[in-house]
Amino acid sequence: MQTTTVDAYCEEAGVAHIEIQKIDVQGAERLVFDGAKARLDECLMVWTEVEFVPLYEGQPLFGDI
């Protein structure tokens, strides 16, 4: 499956800004945040799941996010 970053997608699609981001990616939240740096600066709300104990190998925990 081909993937892209949030920032790259928005640039290609001509999306000016994102007001709300809901992120539910089973332990890969940090990867999404790293690929959405430009959009996070202007975002009004981010809704994501974070864990206090690991459920997935290598996932970032609450303190990391």
GROMACS .gro file of C-alpha atoms in nm:
model
   65
    1MET     CA    1   0.000   0.000   0.000
    2GLN     CA    2   0.137   0.338  -0.096
    3THR     CA    3   0.126   0.600   0.178
    4THR     CA    4   0.206   0.968   0.205
    5THR     CA    5   0.231   1.228   0.479
    6VAL     CA    6  -0.051   1.459   0.583
    7ASP     CA    7   0.152   1.761   0.474
    8ALA     CA    8   0.233   1.612   0.132
    9TYR     CA    9  -0.128   1.508   0.073
   10CYS     CA   10  -0.262   1.852   0.164
   11GLU     CA   11  -0.011   2.021  -0.064
   12GLU     CA   12  -0.096   1.794  -0.359
   13ALA     CA   13  -0.473   1.823  -0.300
   14GLY     CA   14  -0.465   2.199  -0.248
   15VAL     CA   15  -0.595   2.180   0.109
   16ALA     CA   16  -0.524   2.517   0.269
   17HIS     CA   17  -0.560   2.410   0.632
   18ILE     CA   18  -0.704   2.145   0.860
   19GLU     CA   19  -0.902   2.251   1.165
   20ILE     CA   20  -0.946   1.909   1.329
   21GLN     CA   21  -0.727   1.600   1.301
   22LYS     CA   22  -0.850   1.264   1.430
   23ILE     CA   23  -0.567   1.015   1.441
   24ASP     CA   24  -0.628   0.646   1.517
   25VAL     CA   25  -0.341   0.448   1.371
   26GLN     CA   26  -0.276   0.165   1.617
   27GLY     CA   27   0.052   0.281   1.772
   28ALA     CA   28   0.190   0.483   1.480
   29GLU     CA   29   0.075   0.823   1.606
   30ARG     CA   30   0.426   0.965   1.619
   31LEU     CA   31   0.476   0.888   1.248
   32VAL     CA   32   0.160   1.082   1.163
   33PHE     CA   33   0.264   1.379   1.378
   34ASP     CA   34   0.609   1.382   1.218
   35GLY     CA   35   0.447   1.395   0.874
   36ALA     CA   36   0.198   1.667   0.966
   37LYS     CA   37   0.421   1.937   1.116
   38ALA     CA   38   0.297   2.218   0.891
   39ARG     CA   39  -0.068   2.126   0.946
   40LEU     CA   40  -0.034   2.084   1.323
   41ASP     CA   41   0.078   2.447   1.359
   42GLU     CA   42  -0.258   2.569   1.230
   43CYS     CA   43  -0.481   2.292   1.365
   44LEU     CA   44  -0.744   2.387   1.624
   45MET     CA   45  -0.788   2.037   1.770
   46VAL     CA   46  -0.613   1.700   1.758
   47TRP     CA   47  -0.803   1.392   1.873
   48THR     CA   48  -0.581   1.088   1.914
   49GLU     CA   49  -0.542   0.776   2.121
   50VAL     CA   50  -0.237   0.739   2.341
   51GLU     CA   51  -0.145   0.462   2.578
   52PHE     CA   52   0.019   0.459   2.920
   53VAL     CA   53   0.139   0.100   2.873
   54PRO     CA   54   0.251  -0.043   2.538
   55LEU     CA   55   0.003  -0.240   2.332
   56TYR     CA   56   0.208  -0.244   2.009
   57GLU     CA   57   0.577  -0.303   1.957
   58GLY     CA   58   0.768   0.025   1.942
   59GLN     CA   59   0.466   0.249   1.990
   60PRO     CA   60   0.510   0.589   2.156
   61LEU     CA   61   0.345   0.626   2.496
   62PHE     CA   62   0.163   0.921   2.655
   63GLY     CA   63   0.486   1.094   2.761
   64ASP     CA   64   0.630   1.061   2.409
   65ILE     CA   65   0.333   1.222   2.239
   0.00000   0.00000   0.00000
